[in-house]
XYZ file of C-alpha atoms in Angstrom:
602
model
C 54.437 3.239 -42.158
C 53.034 2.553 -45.721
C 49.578 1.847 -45.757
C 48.285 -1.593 -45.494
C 47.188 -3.023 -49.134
C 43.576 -2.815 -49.939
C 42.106 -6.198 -50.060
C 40.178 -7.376 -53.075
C 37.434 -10.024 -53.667
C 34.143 -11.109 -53.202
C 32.423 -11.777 -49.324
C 31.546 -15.298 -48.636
C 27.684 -15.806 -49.247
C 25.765 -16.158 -46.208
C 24.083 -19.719 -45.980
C 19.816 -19.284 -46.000
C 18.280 -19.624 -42.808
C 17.115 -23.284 -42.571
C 14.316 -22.214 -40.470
C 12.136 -20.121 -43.439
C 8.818 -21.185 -41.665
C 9.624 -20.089 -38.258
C 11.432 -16.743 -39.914
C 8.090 -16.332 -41.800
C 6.330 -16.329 -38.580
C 8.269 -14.044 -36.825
C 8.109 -11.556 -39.358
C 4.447 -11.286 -39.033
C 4.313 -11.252 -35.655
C 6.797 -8.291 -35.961
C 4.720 -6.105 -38.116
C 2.029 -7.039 -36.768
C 3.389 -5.749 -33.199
C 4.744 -2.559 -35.445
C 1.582 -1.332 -36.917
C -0.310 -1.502 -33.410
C 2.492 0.489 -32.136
C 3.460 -2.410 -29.511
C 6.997 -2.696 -27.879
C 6.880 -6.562 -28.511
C 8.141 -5.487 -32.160
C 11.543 -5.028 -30.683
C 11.568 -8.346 -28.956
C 10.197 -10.092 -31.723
C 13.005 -8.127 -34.218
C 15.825 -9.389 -31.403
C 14.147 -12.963 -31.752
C 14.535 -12.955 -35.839
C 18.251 -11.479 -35.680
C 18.781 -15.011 -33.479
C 17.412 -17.148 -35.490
C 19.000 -15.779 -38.882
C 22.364 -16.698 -36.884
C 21.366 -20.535 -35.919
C 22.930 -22.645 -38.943
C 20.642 -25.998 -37.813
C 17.174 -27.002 -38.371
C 14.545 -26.657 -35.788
C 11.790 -29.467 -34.896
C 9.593 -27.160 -32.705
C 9.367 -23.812 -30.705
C 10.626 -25.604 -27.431
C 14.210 -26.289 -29.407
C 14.546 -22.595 -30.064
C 14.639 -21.994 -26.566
C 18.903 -22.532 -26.560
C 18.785 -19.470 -28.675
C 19.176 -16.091 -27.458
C 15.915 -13.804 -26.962
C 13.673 -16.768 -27.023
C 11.771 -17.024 -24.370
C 8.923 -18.896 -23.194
C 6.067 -17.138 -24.796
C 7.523 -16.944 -28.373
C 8.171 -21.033 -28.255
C 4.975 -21.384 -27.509
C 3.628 -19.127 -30.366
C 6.033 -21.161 -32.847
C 4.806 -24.242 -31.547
C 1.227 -23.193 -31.972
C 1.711 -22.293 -35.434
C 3.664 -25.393 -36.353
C 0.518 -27.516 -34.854
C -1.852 -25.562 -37.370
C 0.849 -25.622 -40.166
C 0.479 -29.998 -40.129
C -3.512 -29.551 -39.638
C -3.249 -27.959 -42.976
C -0.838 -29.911 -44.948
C -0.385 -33.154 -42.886
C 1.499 -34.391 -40.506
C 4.794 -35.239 -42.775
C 4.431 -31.514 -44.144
C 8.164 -30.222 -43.948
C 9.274 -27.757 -41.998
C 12.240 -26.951 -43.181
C 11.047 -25.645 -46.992
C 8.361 -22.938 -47.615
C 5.011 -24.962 -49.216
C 4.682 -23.343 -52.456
C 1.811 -21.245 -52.152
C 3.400 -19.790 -48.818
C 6.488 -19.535 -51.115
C 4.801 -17.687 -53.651
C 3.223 -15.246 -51.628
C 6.333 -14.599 -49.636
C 8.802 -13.616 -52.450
C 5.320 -11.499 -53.488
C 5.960 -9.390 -50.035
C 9.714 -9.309 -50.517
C 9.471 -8.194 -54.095
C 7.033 -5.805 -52.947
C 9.738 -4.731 -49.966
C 12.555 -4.743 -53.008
C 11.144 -1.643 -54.925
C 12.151 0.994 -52.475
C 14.678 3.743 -52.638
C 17.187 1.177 -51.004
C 16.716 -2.334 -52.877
C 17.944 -5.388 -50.719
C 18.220 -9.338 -51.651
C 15.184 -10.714 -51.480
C 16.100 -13.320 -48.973
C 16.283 -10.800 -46.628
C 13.461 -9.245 -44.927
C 11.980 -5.942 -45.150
C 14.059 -3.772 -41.970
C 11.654 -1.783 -39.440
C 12.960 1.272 -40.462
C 11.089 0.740 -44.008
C 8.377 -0.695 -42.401
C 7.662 2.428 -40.428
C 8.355 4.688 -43.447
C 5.196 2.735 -45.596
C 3.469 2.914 -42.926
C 3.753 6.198 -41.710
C 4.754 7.587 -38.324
C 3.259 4.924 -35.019
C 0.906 6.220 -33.068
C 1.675 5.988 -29.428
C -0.550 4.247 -26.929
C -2.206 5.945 -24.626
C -1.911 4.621 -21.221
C -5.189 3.342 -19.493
C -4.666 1.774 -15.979
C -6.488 -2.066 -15.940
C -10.161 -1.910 -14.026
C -8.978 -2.584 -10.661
C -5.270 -1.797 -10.488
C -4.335 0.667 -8.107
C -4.301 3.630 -11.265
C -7.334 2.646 -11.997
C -8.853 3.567 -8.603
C -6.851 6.158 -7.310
C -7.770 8.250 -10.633
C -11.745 7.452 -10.418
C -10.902 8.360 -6.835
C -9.249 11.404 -7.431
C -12.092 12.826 -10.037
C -15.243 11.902 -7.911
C -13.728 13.617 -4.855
C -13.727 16.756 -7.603
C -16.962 16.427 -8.113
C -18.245 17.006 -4.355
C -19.245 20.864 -4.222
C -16.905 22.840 -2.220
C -13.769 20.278 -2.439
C -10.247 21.809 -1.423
C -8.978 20.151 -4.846
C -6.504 17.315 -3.259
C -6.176 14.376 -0.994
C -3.491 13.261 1.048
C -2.269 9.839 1.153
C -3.762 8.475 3.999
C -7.448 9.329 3.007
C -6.563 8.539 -0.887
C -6.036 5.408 0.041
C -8.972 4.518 2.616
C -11.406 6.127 -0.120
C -9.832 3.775 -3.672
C -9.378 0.640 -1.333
C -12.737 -0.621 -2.064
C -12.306 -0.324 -6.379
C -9.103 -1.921 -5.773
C -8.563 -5.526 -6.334
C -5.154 -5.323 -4.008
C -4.124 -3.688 -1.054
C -2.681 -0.082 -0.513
C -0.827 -1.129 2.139
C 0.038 -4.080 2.557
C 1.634 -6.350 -0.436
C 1.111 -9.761 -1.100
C 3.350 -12.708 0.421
C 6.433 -13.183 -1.456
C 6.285 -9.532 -3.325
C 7.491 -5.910 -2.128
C 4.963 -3.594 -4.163
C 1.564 -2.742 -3.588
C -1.226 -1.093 -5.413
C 0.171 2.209 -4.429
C 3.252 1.638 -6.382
C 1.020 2.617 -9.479
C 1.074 6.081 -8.407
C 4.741 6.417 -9.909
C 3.396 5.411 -13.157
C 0.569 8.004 -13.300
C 3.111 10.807 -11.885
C 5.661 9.385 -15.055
C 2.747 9.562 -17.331
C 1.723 13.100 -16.500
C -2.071 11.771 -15.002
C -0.999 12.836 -11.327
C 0.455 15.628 -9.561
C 2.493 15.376 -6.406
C 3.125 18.567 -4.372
C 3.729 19.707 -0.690
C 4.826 17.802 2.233
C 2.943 15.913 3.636
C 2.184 14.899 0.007
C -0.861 16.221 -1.909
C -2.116 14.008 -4.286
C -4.315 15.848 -7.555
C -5.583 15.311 -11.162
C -3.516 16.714 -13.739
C -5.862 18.074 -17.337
C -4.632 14.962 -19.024
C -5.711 13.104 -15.682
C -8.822 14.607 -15.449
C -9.619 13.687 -18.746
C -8.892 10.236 -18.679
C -10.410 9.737 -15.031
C -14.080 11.625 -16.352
C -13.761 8.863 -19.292
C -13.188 6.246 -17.075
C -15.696 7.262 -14.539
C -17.823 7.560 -17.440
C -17.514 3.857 -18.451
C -18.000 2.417 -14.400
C -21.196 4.828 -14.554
C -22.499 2.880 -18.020
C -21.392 -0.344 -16.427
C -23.392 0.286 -13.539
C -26.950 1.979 -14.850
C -27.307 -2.041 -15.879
C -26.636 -3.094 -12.002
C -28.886 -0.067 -10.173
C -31.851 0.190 -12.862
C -33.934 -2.517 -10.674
C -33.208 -0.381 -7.331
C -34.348 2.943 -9.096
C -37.360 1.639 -10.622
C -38.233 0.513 -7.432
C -37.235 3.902 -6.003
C -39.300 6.064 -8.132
C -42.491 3.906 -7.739
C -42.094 4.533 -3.789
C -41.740 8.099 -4.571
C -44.977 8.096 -7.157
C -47.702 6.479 -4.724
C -49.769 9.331 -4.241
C -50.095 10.495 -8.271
C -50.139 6.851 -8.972
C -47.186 6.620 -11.261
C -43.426 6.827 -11.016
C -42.259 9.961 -10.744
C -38.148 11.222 -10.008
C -38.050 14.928 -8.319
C -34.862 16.541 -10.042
C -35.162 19.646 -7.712
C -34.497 17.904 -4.324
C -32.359 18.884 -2.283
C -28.593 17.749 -1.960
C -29.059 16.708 1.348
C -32.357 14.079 0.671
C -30.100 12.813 -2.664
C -27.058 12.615 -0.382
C -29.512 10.206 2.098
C -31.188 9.017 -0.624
C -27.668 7.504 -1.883
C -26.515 6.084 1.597
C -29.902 4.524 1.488
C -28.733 3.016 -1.803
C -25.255 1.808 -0.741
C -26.326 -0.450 1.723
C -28.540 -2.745 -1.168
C -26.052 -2.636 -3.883
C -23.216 -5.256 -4.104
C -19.956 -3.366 -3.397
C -17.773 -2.203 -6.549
C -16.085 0.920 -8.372
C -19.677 2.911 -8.261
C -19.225 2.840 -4.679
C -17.919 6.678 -3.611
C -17.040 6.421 -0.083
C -14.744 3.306 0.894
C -16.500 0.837 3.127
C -13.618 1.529 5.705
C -14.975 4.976 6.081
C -19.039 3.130 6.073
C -17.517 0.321 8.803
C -16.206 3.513 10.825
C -19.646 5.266 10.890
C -21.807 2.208 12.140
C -19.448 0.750 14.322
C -19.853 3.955 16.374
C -22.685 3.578 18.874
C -23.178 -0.069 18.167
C -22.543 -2.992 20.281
C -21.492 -6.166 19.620
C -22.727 -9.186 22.045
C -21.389 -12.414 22.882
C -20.468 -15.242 20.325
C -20.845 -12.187 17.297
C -17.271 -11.564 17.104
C -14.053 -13.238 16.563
C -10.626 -12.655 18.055
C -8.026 -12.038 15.652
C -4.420 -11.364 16.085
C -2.978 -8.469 13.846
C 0.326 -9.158 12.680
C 2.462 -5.957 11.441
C 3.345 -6.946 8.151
C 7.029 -5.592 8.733
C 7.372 -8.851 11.246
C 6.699 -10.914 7.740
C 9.460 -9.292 5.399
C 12.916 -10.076 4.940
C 13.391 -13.697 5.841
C 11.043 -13.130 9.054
C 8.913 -15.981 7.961
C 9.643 -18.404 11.120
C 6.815 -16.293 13.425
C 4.518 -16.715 10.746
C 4.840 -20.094 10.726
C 4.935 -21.081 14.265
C 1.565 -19.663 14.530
C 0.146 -21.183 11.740
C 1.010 -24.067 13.107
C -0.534 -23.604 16.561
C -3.807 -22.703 14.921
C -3.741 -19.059 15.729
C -6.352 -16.979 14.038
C -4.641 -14.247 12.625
C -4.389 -11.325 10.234
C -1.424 -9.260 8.500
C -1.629 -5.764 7.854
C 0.115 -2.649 8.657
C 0.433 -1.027 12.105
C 1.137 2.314 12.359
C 2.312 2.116 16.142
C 3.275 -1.398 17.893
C 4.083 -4.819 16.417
C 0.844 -7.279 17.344
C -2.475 -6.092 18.593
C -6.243 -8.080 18.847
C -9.116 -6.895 17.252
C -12.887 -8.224 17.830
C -13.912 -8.646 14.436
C -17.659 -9.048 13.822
C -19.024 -11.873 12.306
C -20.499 -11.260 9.222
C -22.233 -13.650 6.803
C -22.582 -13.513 2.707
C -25.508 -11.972 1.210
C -27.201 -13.913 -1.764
C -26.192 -11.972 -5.248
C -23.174 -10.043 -3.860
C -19.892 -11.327 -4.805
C -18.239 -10.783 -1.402
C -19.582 -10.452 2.160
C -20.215 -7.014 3.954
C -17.073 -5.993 5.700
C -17.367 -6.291 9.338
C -16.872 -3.809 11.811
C -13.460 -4.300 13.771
C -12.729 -2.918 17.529
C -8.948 -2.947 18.919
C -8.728 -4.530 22.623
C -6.708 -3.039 24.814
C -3.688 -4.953 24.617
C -0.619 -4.299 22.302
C 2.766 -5.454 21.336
C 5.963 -3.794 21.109
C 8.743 -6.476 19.903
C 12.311 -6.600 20.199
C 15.597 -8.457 20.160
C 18.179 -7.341 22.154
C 20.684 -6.516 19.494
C 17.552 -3.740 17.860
C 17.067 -3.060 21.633
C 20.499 -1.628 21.934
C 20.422 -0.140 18.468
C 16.776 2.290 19.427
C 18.579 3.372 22.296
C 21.365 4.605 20.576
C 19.338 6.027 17.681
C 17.071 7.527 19.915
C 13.796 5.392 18.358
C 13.640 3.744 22.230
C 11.867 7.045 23.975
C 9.885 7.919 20.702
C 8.161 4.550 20.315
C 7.356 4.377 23.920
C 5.874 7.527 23.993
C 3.937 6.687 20.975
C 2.576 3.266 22.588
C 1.587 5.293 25.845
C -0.255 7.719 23.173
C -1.854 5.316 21.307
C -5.386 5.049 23.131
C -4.288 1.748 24.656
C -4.148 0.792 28.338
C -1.985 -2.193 28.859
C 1.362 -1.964 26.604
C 3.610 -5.156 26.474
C 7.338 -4.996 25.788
C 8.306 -8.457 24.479
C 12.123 -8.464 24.623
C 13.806 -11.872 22.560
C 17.661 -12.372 24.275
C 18.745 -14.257 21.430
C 21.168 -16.348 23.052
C 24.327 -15.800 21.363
C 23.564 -12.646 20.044
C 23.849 -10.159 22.852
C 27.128 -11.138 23.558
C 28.318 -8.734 20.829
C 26.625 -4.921 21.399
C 27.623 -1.431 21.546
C 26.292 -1.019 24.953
C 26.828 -3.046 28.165
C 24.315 -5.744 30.016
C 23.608 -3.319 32.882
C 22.576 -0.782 30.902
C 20.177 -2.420 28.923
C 19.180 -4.212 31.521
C 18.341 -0.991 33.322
C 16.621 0.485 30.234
C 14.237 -2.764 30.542
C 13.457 -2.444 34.303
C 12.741 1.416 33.148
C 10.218 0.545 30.871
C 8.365 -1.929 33.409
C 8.926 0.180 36.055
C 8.846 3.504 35.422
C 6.651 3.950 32.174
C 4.195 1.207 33.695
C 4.796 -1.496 30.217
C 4.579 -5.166 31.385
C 7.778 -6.709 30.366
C 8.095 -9.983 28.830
C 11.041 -12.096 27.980
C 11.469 -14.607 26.317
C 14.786 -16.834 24.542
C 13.941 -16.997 20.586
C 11.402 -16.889 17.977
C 9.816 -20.196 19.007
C 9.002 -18.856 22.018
C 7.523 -15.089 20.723
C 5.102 -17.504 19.233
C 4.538 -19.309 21.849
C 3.351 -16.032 24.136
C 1.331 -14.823 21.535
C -0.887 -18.351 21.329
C -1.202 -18.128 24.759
C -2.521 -14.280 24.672
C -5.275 -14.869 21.958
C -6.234 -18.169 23.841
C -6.684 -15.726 26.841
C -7.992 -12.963 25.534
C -11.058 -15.472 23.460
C -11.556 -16.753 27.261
C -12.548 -13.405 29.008
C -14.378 -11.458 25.635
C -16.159 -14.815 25.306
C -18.896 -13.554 27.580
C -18.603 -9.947 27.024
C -20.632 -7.250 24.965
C -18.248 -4.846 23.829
C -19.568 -1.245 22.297
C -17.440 1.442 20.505
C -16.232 4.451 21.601
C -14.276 7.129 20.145
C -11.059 8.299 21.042
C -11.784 12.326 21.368
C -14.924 11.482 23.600
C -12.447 9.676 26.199
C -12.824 11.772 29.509
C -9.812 13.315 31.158
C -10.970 13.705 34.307
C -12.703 10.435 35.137
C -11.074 8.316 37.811
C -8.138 5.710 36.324
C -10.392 2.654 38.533
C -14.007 3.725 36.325
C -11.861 4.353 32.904
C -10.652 1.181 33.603
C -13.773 -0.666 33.977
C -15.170 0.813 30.711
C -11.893 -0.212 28.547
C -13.167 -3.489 29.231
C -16.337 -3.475 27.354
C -15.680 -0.420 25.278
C -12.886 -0.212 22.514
C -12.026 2.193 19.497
C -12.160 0.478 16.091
C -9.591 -0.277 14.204
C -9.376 2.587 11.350
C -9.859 5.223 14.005
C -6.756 3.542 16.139
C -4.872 3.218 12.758
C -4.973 6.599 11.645
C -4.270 8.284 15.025
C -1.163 6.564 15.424
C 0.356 7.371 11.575
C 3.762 8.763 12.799
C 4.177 11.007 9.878
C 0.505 12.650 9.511
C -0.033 16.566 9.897
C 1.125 17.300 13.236
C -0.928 20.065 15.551
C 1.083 23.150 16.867
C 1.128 21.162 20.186
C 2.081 18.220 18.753
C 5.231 19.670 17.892
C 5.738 21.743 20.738
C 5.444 18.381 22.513
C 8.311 17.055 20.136
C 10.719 19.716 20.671
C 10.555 19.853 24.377
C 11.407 15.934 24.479
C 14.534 16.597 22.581
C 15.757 18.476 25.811
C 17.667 15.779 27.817
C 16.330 14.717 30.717
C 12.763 15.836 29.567
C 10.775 12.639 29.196
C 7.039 11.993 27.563
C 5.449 12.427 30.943
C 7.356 15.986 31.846
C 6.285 16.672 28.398
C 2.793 15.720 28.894
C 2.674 17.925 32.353
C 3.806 21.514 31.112
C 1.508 21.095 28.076
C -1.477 20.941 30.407
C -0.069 24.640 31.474
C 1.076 25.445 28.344
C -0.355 24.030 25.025
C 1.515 26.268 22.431
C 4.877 27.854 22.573
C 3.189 31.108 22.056
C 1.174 30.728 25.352
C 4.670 29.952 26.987
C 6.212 33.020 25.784
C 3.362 35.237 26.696
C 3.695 33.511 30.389
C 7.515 34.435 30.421
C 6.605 38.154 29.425
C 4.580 38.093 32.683
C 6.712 37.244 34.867
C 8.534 40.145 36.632
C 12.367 38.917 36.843
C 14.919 36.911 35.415
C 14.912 34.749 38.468
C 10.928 34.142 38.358
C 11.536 33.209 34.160
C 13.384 30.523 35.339
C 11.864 28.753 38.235
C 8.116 29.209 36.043
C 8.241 25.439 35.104
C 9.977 24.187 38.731
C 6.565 23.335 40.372
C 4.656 21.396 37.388
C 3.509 18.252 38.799
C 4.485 15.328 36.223
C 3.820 11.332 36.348
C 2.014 9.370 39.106
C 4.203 10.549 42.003
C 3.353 14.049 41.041
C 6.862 15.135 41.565
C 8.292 18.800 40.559
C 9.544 19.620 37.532
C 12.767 20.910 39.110
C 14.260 24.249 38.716
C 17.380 22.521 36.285
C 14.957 21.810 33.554
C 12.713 24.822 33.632
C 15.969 26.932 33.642
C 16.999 24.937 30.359
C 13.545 25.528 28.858
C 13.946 28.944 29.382
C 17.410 29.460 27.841
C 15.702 27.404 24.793
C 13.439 29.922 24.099
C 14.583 33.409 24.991
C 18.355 33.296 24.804
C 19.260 35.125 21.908
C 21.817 33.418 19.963
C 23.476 30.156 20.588
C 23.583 28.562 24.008
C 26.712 28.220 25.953
């Protein structure tokens, strides 16, 4: 095919923009952006490339909004400009010509802009590529998390921890967060209504950024150089910050330390463990911020231990697992807002709704918020379910795990709260009976009290109820704090009973025993693997750990034993559960081919 003829003549001239002020202003925004080394430069470049396209005059910012890339914040900047452009030259000044001394000194720039390797028309304004070649190469930002985002803390977190002699050089999660909680303006944990991220999301951003290193699993959190860097300059600031805050408290300090010489005096030799009370001493005066090295979970943890609270101190407040508040779960929420229930969301490690006695704490005069008060878990908490994610655990196995869990938890009375759903169990993968059967289990035979009830409404309903009960018979009571490894084994269930009552674990201690992913002890998992034997429940679990904590102390037992026959009847006369039945010689056979067939089983 011949070639098609070459075309000849001149391109159609290009109209000028009848906007010049607002393409003025845009330009300087633009390099202005460009020479701090700011990303708006590209918006703003996206913004001028739009408005070089629009062929009709504008009155004001809020018209340029039809055009692409305009968004609110650059109408408002035109608009703000055009409001100081009539201050200056009246109110009939028009828009749609440059004044002349604007005139003049814009065809100065683009002159100016003209006399570079690459001349252009000088209707046209200088490109970024030019700019940046003037200019010289942009420097790039450095990042600096904001003074109270989660960055922010978890770094200062992260480099103070560094500073304690003798430091094993990481944290994990769970303690990184309960330590930068208190310089944090949001929560770890939990996020706010109507949002999915939470101030640990900023962790990505320092990994991304090279300020935070992630190894191991379970995760090990730990300061990069660059981090460190950045953290002992930021630590540095908070400390310069702060000398203005504590310089009262340390005059006052040093004269109690100078009585007998009669003038203030500050001993630099002492020893670590007098500055170590010496700052305690100091945290309980100051008004809590970042200077603050331990979290005031950790502070609420050490004096709620061995301290009492008496009648009409405390409140009782409902904890709501925040997971019952996401994805269009809102309706339980609201139901109890509406029936005036005293509650609080956070995150549960183990149940769905518990009560804590929450001290009653008032503001001190100068601090910006009151002390945190000390928080002790009753004895009372809430698995829920519907019966279609009833069905689903006991396929998936989560059914057994999460009992097991609630019957490890520290708590005495467990409550199953099953929702029928109407409609909605007509359609499962297993039938009635069965899951009727796996309820009557659970009431039955792990000792849970069972509730039912139809819907939502009604869930709400039975919680009101509960923390209308439960304020009825603390309202009298003084209730003291125990820990959980100090709970005695052998006392009788009747006296442990009667001390639940009036003695409860607080909250962080609860909390942090029941994280289902946290470093697991050797019987721990010993524990896990013999539950994956079918028919081995929690409670036959529980029984040949009190014989045998480790699987190296059963395999030293099976060396013992004389015969094959004797191997596999060692487990047959456990005693497990109330009933103290035997073990039976089917599962301690299967035990024993677990562990000391070679090979696979047949």
């Amino acid at each position: 095919m011949p070639p098609e003829p070459v075309r000849l003549g001149r391109k159609r001239p290009l109209p000028a923009c009848p906007n010049p002020l607002f393409l003025q202003w845009l330009t300087e925004l633009r390099d202005q952006a460009a020479e701090r080394g700011q990303k708006t430069q590209y918006v703003y470049q996206k913004a001028l490339g739009s408005l070089k396209k629009y062929p009709l005059p504008l009155r004001n910012g809020k018209e340029a909004k039809i055009l692409q890339n305009f968004g609110d914040g650059i109408c408002k900047i035109l608009d703000d400009r055009l409001e100081k452009h009539y201050r200056e030259n009246g109110r009939d000044a028009p828009i749609h010509s440059l004044p002349k001394s604007v005139k003049a000194s814009y065809q100065h720039s683009s002159k100016l802009a003209s006399s570079s390797s690459n001349p252009r028309p000088q209707k046209e304004p200088l490109p970024l590529e030019s700019v940046r070649r003037h200019r010289g190469p942009l420097r790039k930002r450095e990042y600096v998390p904001q003074k109270g985002s989660g960055g922010h803390a978890v770094l200062l977190t992260l480099y103070r921890q560094s500073l304690v002699p003798g430091t094993k050089g990481f944290m994990f999660k769970n303690e990184l967060q309960t330590e930068a909680q208190p310089l944090c303006d949001k929560s770890f944990t939990v996020p706010d209504l109507g949002s999915k991220y939470t101030a640990w999301s900023s962790v990505t951003t320092l990994i991304q950024k090279e300020l935070l290193l992630k190894t191991h699993n379970p995760a090990r959190y730990s300061l990069t150089e660059l981090g460190l860097d950045l953290a002992e300059r930021l630590h540095e600031e908070e400390k310069g910050r702060g000398e203005g805050l504590g310089a009262k408290g340390k005059d006052e300090r040093c004269v109690a330390k100078g009585t007998e010489e009669g003038s203030a005096t500050v001993d630099l030799t002492a020893d670590e463990d007098e500055e170590e009370d010496e700052r305690d001493m100091w945290s309980l005066h100051r008004p809590p911020g970042p200077l603050r090295r331990r979290s005031q979970t950790v502070d609420v943890d050490r004096a709620a231990k061995g301290v009492s609270l008496s009648p009409g101190s405390y409140d009782i407040v409902l904890c709501v697992d925040f997971i019952e508040t996401t994805g269009g779960k809102q309706e339980l929420v609201k139901e109890l807002q509406r029936n005036g229930v005293n509650f609080d969301i956070r995150k549960l490690h183990v149940g769905d709704f518990l009560w804590v006695a929450r001290e009653r704490v008032t503001p001190v005069p100068g601090q910006l918020r009151p002390p945190p008060g000390r928080e002790l878990v009753l004895d009372y908490i809430i698995e829920r379910k519907r019966i279609d994610d009833l069905c689903g655990s006991i396929m998936d196995g989560r059914f057994k795990e999460q009992k097991f869990r609630l019957k490890r938890c520290g708590l005495h009375k467990p409550i199953y709260l099953v929702e029928e759903c109407g409609s909605a169990g007509a359609h499962l993968s297993l039938p009635e009976s069965t899951l009727q059967q796996a309820i009557i289990n659970t009431q039955v035979v792990d000792g849970f009290f069972v509730k039912r009830v139809q819907d939502v409404k009604e869930s709400a309903a039975y919680l009101t109820v509960m923390t209308r009960h439960l304020e009825k018979l603390y309202q009298n009571r003084t209730i003291i704090c125990r820990s959980r490894e100090l709970e005695g084994d052998g006392e009788p269930e009747a006296r442990r009973q009667e001390k639940a009552s009036c003695s409860l674990m607080s909250f962080n201690e609860f909390n942090q025993g029941a994280v289902k992913n946290k470093c697991q002890t050797v019987r721990e998992v010993f524990a896990r693997q013999l539950m994956q034997i079918s028919g081995l429940s929690g409670d036959k679990a529980v029984a040949v750990l009190e014989h045998y904590s480790t699987v190296s102390s059963l395999l030293k037992a099976y060396d013992q034993c004389p015969s094959e026959a004797d191997k596999e009847k060692l487990l047959s006369n456990i005693k497990y559960g109330k009933l103290k039945r035997n073990l039976g010689p089917a599962l301690s056979r299967t035990v024993y081919q677990l562990y000391c067939t070679q090979g696979p089983l047949s």
